[in-house]
Amino acid sequence: MATINTFGNIDLYTLLLSWFLVSALCVWGRPATFAQDFQITWSESHIKQIDQDRAIQLILDRNSGCGFASKNKYTFGRISMKIKLIPGDSAGTVTAFYMNSDTDTVRDELDFEFLGNRSGQPYTVQTNIYAHGKGDREQRVNLWFDPSVDFHTYTIMWNHHHIVFYVDDFPIRVYKNNEGKGIPYPRMQAMGVYSTLWEADNWATRGGLEKIDWSKAPFYAYYKDFDIEGCPTPGPANCASNQSNWWEGAAYQALNAIEARRYRWVRLNHIIYDYCQDKSRYTVIPPECIAGI
């Protein structure tokens, strides 16, 4: 009888431990449904909620593109979404996922822009950073997989130390906080989370040489696993400055060894444009390029 009780206690302990671990995961990594955190901002007829509101379909046709935005703004944290991009001939289209302060002269913005291409050519992802109203910091990477076959995770990590753009677990761009060297860094303004699907064939593919083939329309992109972890506005006044927030921890203040190797691999093999190297645009190298990561 004692043996049976001991076994029962162990079984209960295991059950409780499993419940605690699952609960912890739910707290720290809860992907929201679309309606919980987002609202449609442009062309409601071109955004379809699917899979019981856990995913959405964005539509681009001759009539319109579309867009959505978070209900709140956030200061620091991590945002991520799983996106499946337009398959086949997507030239001239742009699927964007970004953060924006929605302010004019001193705009802060962190951009993922997925530039469509002709069938068989690699998808290009362009990143850009606006700090205190100054942008023009474009970098472009050719993805090493077909992002239209399945969902992949695209993440922006933003804290007091750096901004990192991730494709799955691969960092493709790092922008360090070098305010001590007089370099602007997005720090003072909350930013909303946005996404759009739109036609930009005047610049998106080969500088506008490749136009949209409207006979292939409508074009579809899919989103799911919406995850925002940050300091909301409105919210606690001291949240953004709280160094105890998990995204401010030592593990997130710089790339770890594995991430650094992956970052070097991306930079060596897949980057196709870096404004830091564009002497036709910048006869003097921008100071953040010299400061490095």
Tab-separated table of N, CA, C and O in Angstrom, residues 70-149:
chain	number	residue	atom	x	y	z
A	70	SER	N	-0.899	46.562	-35.187
A	70	SER	CA	-1.181	46.208	-33.802
A	70	SER	C	-2.064	47.272	-33.163
A	70	SER	O	-2.039	48.447	-33.540
A	71	LYS	N	-2.847	46.848	-32.191
A	71	LYS	CA	-3.715	47.792	-31.487
A	71	LYS	C	-2.926	48.700	-30.557
A	71	LYS	O	-3.359	49.815	-30.241
A	72	ASN	N	-1.787	48.231	-30.101
A	72	ASN	CA	-0.938	49.008	-29.201
A	72	ASN	C	0.411	49.286	-29.838
A	72	ASN	O	0.799	48.653	-30.823
A	73	LYS	N	1.130	50.237	-29.249
A	73	LYS	CA	2.537	50.441	-29.566
A	73	LYS	C	3.377	49.824	-28.447
A	73	LYS	O	2.891	49.613	-27.329
A	74	TYR	N	4.653	49.583	-28.752
A	74	TYR	CA	5.532	48.902	-27.805
A	74	TYR	C	6.899	49.571	-27.807
A	74	TYR	O	7.358	50.090	-28.823
A	75	THR	N	7.540	49.548	-26.641
A	75	THR	CA	8.913	50.024	-26.510
A	75	THR	C	9.788	48.872	-26.060
A	75	THR	O	9.589	48.321	-24.966
A	76	PHE	N	10.725	48.492	-26.903
A	76	PHE	CA	11.631	47.369	-26.677
A	76	PHE	C	10.862	46.039	-26.619
A	76	PHE	O	9.630	46.013	-26.494
A	77	GLY	N	11.609	44.960	-26.767
A	77	GLY	CA	11.018	43.637	-26.710
A	77	GLY	C	11.338	42.834	-27.960
A	77	GLY	O	12.318	43.100	-28.678
A	78	ARG	N	10.501	41.842	-28.221
A	78	ARG	CA	10.678	40.977	-29.387
A	78	ARG	C	9.335	40.789	-30.073
A	78	ARG	O	8.325	40.504	-29.422
A	79	ILE	N	9.323	40.957	-31.391
A	79	ILE	CA	8.120	40.665	-32.166
A	79	ILE	C	8.490	39.635	-33.226
A	79	ILE	O	9.586	39.664	-33.779
A	80	SER	N	7.579	38.709	-33.467
A	80	SER	CA	7.838	37.716	-34.504
A	80	SER	C	6.527	37.270	-35.133
A	80	SER	O	5.468	37.332	-34.498
A	81	MET	N	6.619	36.866	-36.378
A	81	MET	CA	5.492	36.295	-37.105
A	81	MET	C	6.018	35.207	-38.026
A	81	MET	O	7.145	35.279	-38.510
A	82	LYS	N	5.176	34.210	-38.244
A	82	LYS	CA	5.473	33.222	-39.272
A	82	LYS	C	4.747	33.646	-40.544
A	82	LYS	O	3.545	33.901	-40.517
A	83	ILE	N	5.500	33.726	-41.630
A	83	ILE	CA	4.956	34.216	-42.889
A	83	ILE	C	5.271	33.216	-43.998
A	83	ILE	O	6.376	32.676	-44.065
A	84	LYS	N	4.283	32.974	-44.853
A	84	LYS	CA	4.492	32.226	-46.092
A	84	LYS	C	4.243	33.191	-47.238
A	84	LYS	O	3.136	33.704	-47.397
A	85	LEU	N	5.277	33.436	-48.036
A	85	LEU	CA	5.233	34.488	-49.038
A	85	LEU	C	4.600	34.028	-50.353
A	85	LEU	O	4.324	32.847	-50.548
A	86	ILE	N	4.400	34.979	-51.234
A	86	ILE	CA	3.734	34.745	-52.519
A	86	ILE	C	4.529	33.734	-53.340
A	86	ILE	O	5.732	33.923	-53.564
A	87	PRO	N	3.902	32.676	-53.820
A	87	PRO	CA	4.621	31.688	-54.627
A	87	PRO	C	4.712	32.114	-56.092
A	87	PRO	O	3.990	33.003	-56.551
A	88	GLY	N	5.598	31.428	-56.817
A	88	GLY	CA	5.676	31.631	-58.255
A	88	GLY	C	6.197	33.006	-58.632
A	88	GLY	O	7.099	33.552	-57.993
A	89	ASP	N	5.628	33.588	-59.662
A	89	ASP	CA	6.061	34.881	-60.182
A	89	ASP	C	5.502	35.994	-59.299
A	89	ASP	O	4.337	36.360	-59.403
A	90	SER	N	6.352	36.521	-58.432
A	90	SER	CA	5.919	37.556	-57.491
A	90	SER	C	6.580	38.896	-57.773
A	90	SER	O	6.549	39.793	-56.931
A	91	ALA	N	7.199	39.039	-58.940
A	91	ALA	CA	7.925	40.272	-59.272
A	91	ALA	C	7.031	41.490	-59.111
A	91	ALA	O	5.847	41.478	-59.462
A	92	GLY	N	7.610	42.560	-58.534
A	92	GLY	CA	6.887	43.818	-58.368
A	92	GLY	C	6.057	43.920	-57.110
A	92	GLY	O	5.509	44.982	-56.821
A	93	THR	N	5.951	42.829	-56.350
A	93	THR	CA	5.180	42.860	-55.107
A	93	THR	C	6.107	43.073	-53.916
A	93	THR	O	7.293	42.714	-53.949
A	94	VAL	N	5.564	43.648	-52.864
A	94	VAL	CA	6.294	43.801	-51.600
A	94	VAL	C	5.387	43.339	-50.465
A	94	VAL	O	4.260	43.820	-50.326
A	95	THR	N	5.880	42.413	-49.681
A	95	THR	CA	5.227	42.011	-48.432
A	95	THR	C	6.078	42.585	-47.310
A	95	THR	O	7.264	42.264	-47.206
A	96	ALA	N	5.503	43.450	-46.494
A	96	ALA	CA	6.277	44.156	-45.477
A	96	ALA	C	5.816	43.779	-44.072
A	96	ALA	O	4.639	43.566	-43.827
A	97	PHE	N	6.770	43.698	-43.171
A	97	PHE	CA	6.533	43.425	-41.752
A	97	PHE	C	7.475	44.357	-41.003
A	97	PHE	O	8.692	44.269	-41.150
A	98	TYR	N	6.927	45.292	-40.203
A	98	TYR	CA	7.798	46.327	-39.661
A	98	TYR	C	7.214	46.944	-38.388
A	98	TYR	O	6.044	46.746	-38.053
A	99	MET	N	8.070	47.703	-37.712
A	99	MET	CA	7.662	48.522	-36.575
A	99	MET	C	7.838	49.980	-36.963
A	99	MET	O	8.786	50.338	-37.663
A	100	ASN	N	6.909	50.830	-36.482
A	100	ASN	CA	6.918	52.232	-36.885
A	100	ASN	C	6.357	53.076	-35.751
A	100	ASN	O	5.328	52.731	-35.168
A	101	SER	N	7.038	54.191	-35.477
A	101	SER	CA	6.570	55.098	-34.421
A	101	SER	C	5.390	55.938	-34.874
A	101	SER	O	4.739	56.590	-34.049
A	102	ASP	N	5.119	55.963	-36.188
A	102	ASP	CA	4.003	56.736	-36.743
A	102	ASP	C	4.132	58.215	-36.392
A	102	ASP	O	3.164	58.895	-36.079
A	103	THR	N	5.361	58.705	-36.431
A	103	THR	CA	5.635	60.132	-36.242
A	103	THR	C	6.371	60.619	-37.478
A	103	THR	O	7.112	59.869	-38.105
A	104	ASP	N	6.196	61.883	-37.830
A	104	ASP	CA	6.676	62.378	-39.109
A	104	ASP	C	8.165	62.738	-39.094
A	104	ASP	O	8.996	62.032	-39.638
A	105	THR	N	8.517	63.833	-38.474
A	105	THR	CA	9.877	64.358	-38.621
A	105	THR	C	10.912	63.557	-37.841
A	105	THR	O	12.097	63.578	-38.184
A	106	VAL	N	10.496	62.870	-36.792
A	106	VAL	CA	11.463	62.108	-35.982
A	106	VAL	C	11.075	60.625	-35.963
A	106	VAL	O	11.155	59.956	-34.941
A	107	ARG	N	10.672	60.123	-37.098
A	107	ARG	CA	10.193	58.741	-37.188
A	107	ARG	C	11.291	57.745	-36.829
A	107	ARG	O	12.434	57.852	-37.258
A	108	ASP	N	10.904	56.735	-36.050
A	108	ASP	CA	11.707	55.541	-35.834
A	108	ASP	C	11.000	54.389	-36.545
A	108	ASP	O	9.768	54.279	-36.488
A	109	GLU	N	11.770	53.527	-37.198
A	109	GLU	CA	11.150	52.426	-37.938
A	109	GLU	C	12.151	51.301	-38.130
A	109	GLU	O	13.346	51.543	-38.353
A	110	LEU	N	11.658	50.069	-38.034
A	110	LEU	CA	12.462	48.866	-38.245
A	110	LEU	C	11.739	48.006	-39.265
A	110	LEU	O	10.638	47.531	-38.997
A	111	ASP	N	12.346	47.805	-40.434
A	111	ASP	CA	11.641	47.223	-41.581
A	111	ASP	C	12.174	45.853	-41.999
A	111	ASP	O	13.379	45.674	-42.166
A	112	PHE	N	11.250	44.924	-42.225
A	112	PHE	CA	11.438	43.771	-43.096
A	112	PHE	C	10.606	44.051	-44.357
A	112	PHE	O	9.395	44.273	-44.258
A	113	GLU	N	11.213	44.006	-45.534
A	113	GLU	CA	10.465	44.126	-46.783
A	113	GLU	C	10.885	42.974	-47.698
A	113	GLU	O	12.067	42.857	-48.052
A	114	PHE	N	9.924	42.134	-48.052
A	114	PHE	CA	10.199	40.973	-48.892
A	114	PHE	C	9.877	41.343	-50.336
A	114	PHE	O	8.721	41.597	-50.682
A	115	LEU	N	10.919	41.375	-51.160
A	115	LEU	CA	10.803	41.855	-52.532
A	115	LEU	C	10.596	40.665	-53.458
A	115	LEU	O	11.463	39.790	-53.567
A	116	GLY	N	9.450	40.639	-54.131
A	116	GLY	CA	9.127	39.531	-55.010
A	116	GLY	C	10.089	39.428	-56.193
A	116	GLY	O	10.822	40.373	-56.515
A	117	ASN	N	10.064	38.277	-56.858
A	117	ASN	CA	10.956	38.066	-57.979
A	117	ASN	C	10.303	37.179	-59.016
A	117	ASN	O	9.247	36.590	-58.775
A	118	ARG	N	10.952	37.072	-60.191
A	118	ARG	CA	10.480	36.168	-61.213
A	118	ARG	C	10.632	34.725	-60.741
A	118	ARG	O	11.495	34.421	-59.910
A	119	SER	N	9.810	33.850	-61.261
A	119	SER	CA	9.831	32.439	-60.869
A	119	SER	C	11.235	31.873	-61.030
A	119	SER	O	11.902	32.101	-62.045
A	120	GLY	N	11.671	31.140	-60.007
A	120	GLY	CA	12.970	30.499	-60.059
A	120	GLY	C	14.103	31.339	-59.518
A	120	GLY	O	15.195	30.823	-59.259
A	121	GLN	N	13.883	32.643	-59.335
A	121	GLN	CA	14.908	33.513	-58.782
A	121	GLN	C	14.714	33.626	-57.268
A	121	GLN	O	13.601	33.490	-56.757
A	122	PRO	N	15.789	33.878	-56.521
A	122	PRO	CA	15.651	33.938	-55.054
A	122	PRO	C	14.835	35.135	-54.594
A	122	PRO	O	14.832	36.187	-55.245
A	123	TYR	N	14.145	34.936	-53.496
A	123	TYR	CA	13.450	36.042	-52.828
A	123	TYR	C	14.493	36.914	-52.135
A	123	TYR	O	15.441	36.416	-51.527
A	124	THR	N	14.306	38.211	-52.211
A	124	THR	CA	15.191	39.154	-51.532
A	124	THR	C	14.454	39.762	-50.354
A	124	THR	O	13.305	40.182	-50.482
A	125	VAL	N	15.126	39.827	-49.196
A	125	VAL	CA	14.563	40.535	-48.051
A	125	VAL	C	15.407	41.789	-47.826
A	125	VAL	O	16.640	41.726	-47.740
A	126	GLN	N	14.734	42.925	-47.810
A	126	GLN	CA	15.393	44.199	-47.536
A	126	GLN	C	15.073	44.626	-46.114
A	126	GLN	O	13.910	44.598	-45.701
A	127	THR	N	16.103	45.026	-45.372
A	127	THR	CA	15.892	45.606	-44.043
A	127	THR	C	16.305	47.069	-44.086
A	127	THR	O	17.167	47.468	-44.867
A	128	ASN	N	15.646	47.843	-43.247
A	128	ASN	CA	15.974	49.260	-43.152
A	128	ASN	C	15.723	49.712	-41.722
A	128	ASN	O	14.878	49.133	-41.016
A	129	ILE	N	16.451	50.721	-41.310
A	129	ILE	CA	16.333	51.249	-39.950
A	129	ILE	C	16.253	52.766	-40.016
A	129	ILE	O	17.105	53.422	-40.629
A	130	TYR	N	15.197	53.308	-39.413
A	130	TYR	CA	15.072	54.749	-39.218
A	130	TYR	C	15.305	55.040	-37.741
A	130	TYR	O	14.699	54.398	-36.879
A	131	ALA	N	16.179	56.008	-37.467
A	131	ALA	CA	16.431	56.432	-36.095
A	131	ALA	C	16.401	57.946	-36.040
A	131	ALA	O	17.154	58.609	-36.771
A	132	HIS	N	15.494	58.485	-35.237
A	132	HIS	CA	15.341	59.939	-35.061
A	132	HIS	C	15.102	60.618	-36.409
A	132	HIS	O	15.625	61.710	-36.668
A	133	GLY	N	14.323	59.978	-37.274
A	133	GLY	CA	13.947	60.581	-38.536
A	133	GLY	C	14.882	60.299	-39.691
A	133	GLY	O	14.579	60.660	-40.833
A	134	LYS	N	16.014	59.654	-39.454
A	134	LYS	CA	16.990	59.387	-40.506
A	134	LYS	C	16.933	57.910	-40.889
A	134	LYS	O	17.094	57.031	-40.047
A	135	GLY	N	16.678	57.656	-42.194
A	135	GLY	CA	16.638	56.292	-42.690
A	135	GLY	C	17.739	56.046	-43.698
A	135	GLY	O	18.914	56.332	-43.438
A	136	ASP	N	17.380	55.502	-44.873
A	136	ASP	CA	18.340	55.224	-45.941
A	136	ASP	C	19.464	54.302	-45.470
A	136	ASP	O	20.629	54.486	-45.837
A	137	ARG	N	19.090	53.310	-44.684
A	137	ARG	CA	20.068	52.336	-44.193
A	137	ARG	C	19.709	50.929	-44.709
A	137	ARG	O	19.635	49.969	-43.955
A	138	GLU	N	19.514	50.816	-46.002
A	138	GLU	CA	19.029	49.561	-46.568
A	138	GLU	C	20.143	48.507	-46.673
A	138	GLU	O	21.283	48.814	-47.029
A	139	GLN	N	19.770	47.290	-46.373
A	139	GLN	CA	20.593	46.123	-46.674
A	139	GLN	C	19.681	45.075	-47.302
A	139	GLN	O	18.507	44.978	-46.943
A	140	ARG	N	20.227	44.291	-48.232
A	140	ARG	CA	19.432	43.271	-48.908
A	140	ARG	C	20.149	41.932	-48.849
A	140	ARG	O	21.358	41.843	-49.092
A	141	VAL	N	19.349	40.905	-48.550
A	141	VAL	CA	19.854	39.537	-48.447
A	141	VAL	C	18.980	38.648	-49.312
A	141	VAL	O	17.745	38.736	-49.250
A	142	ASN	N	19.606	37.796	-50.132
A	142	ASN	CA	18.855	36.772	-50.846
A	142	ASN	C	18.626	35.587	-49.919
A	142	ASN	O	19.589	35.034	-49.362
A	143	LEU	N	17.374	35.209	-49.733
A	143	LEU	CA	17.070	34.082	-48.856
A	143	LEU	C	17.611	32.788	-49.459
A	143	LEU	O	17.606	32.607	-50.678
A	144	TRP	N	18.050	31.898	-48.602
A	144	TRP	CA	18.698	30.651	-49.009
A	144	TRP	C	17.713	29.488	-49.101
A	144	TRP	O	18.094	28.335	-49.165
A	145	PHE	N	16.427	29.828	-49.120
A	145	PHE	CA	15.358	28.834	-49.239
A	145	PHE	C	14.199	29.510	-49.961
A	145	PHE	O	14.204	30.738	-50.150
A	146	ASP	N	13.224	28.731	-50.356
A	146	ASP	CA	12.032	29.276	-50.992
A	146	ASP	C	11.005	29.593	-49.910
A	146	ASP	O	10.396	28.686	-49.331
A	147	PRO	N	10.784	30.869	-49.587
A	147	PRO	CA	9.905	31.236	-48.473
A	147	PRO	C	8.423	31.130	-48.802
A	147	PRO	O	7.585	31.470	-47.963
A	148	SER	N	8.114	30.675	-50.017
A	148	SER	CA	6.705	30.510	-50.392
A	148	SER	C	6.218	29.076	-50.211
A	148	SER	O	5.021	28.807	-50.318
A	149	VAL	N	7.146	28.146	-49.935
A	149	VAL	CA	6.776	26.738	-49.801
A	149	VAL	C	6.163	26.464	-48.437
A	149	VAL	O	5.218	25.686	-48.307
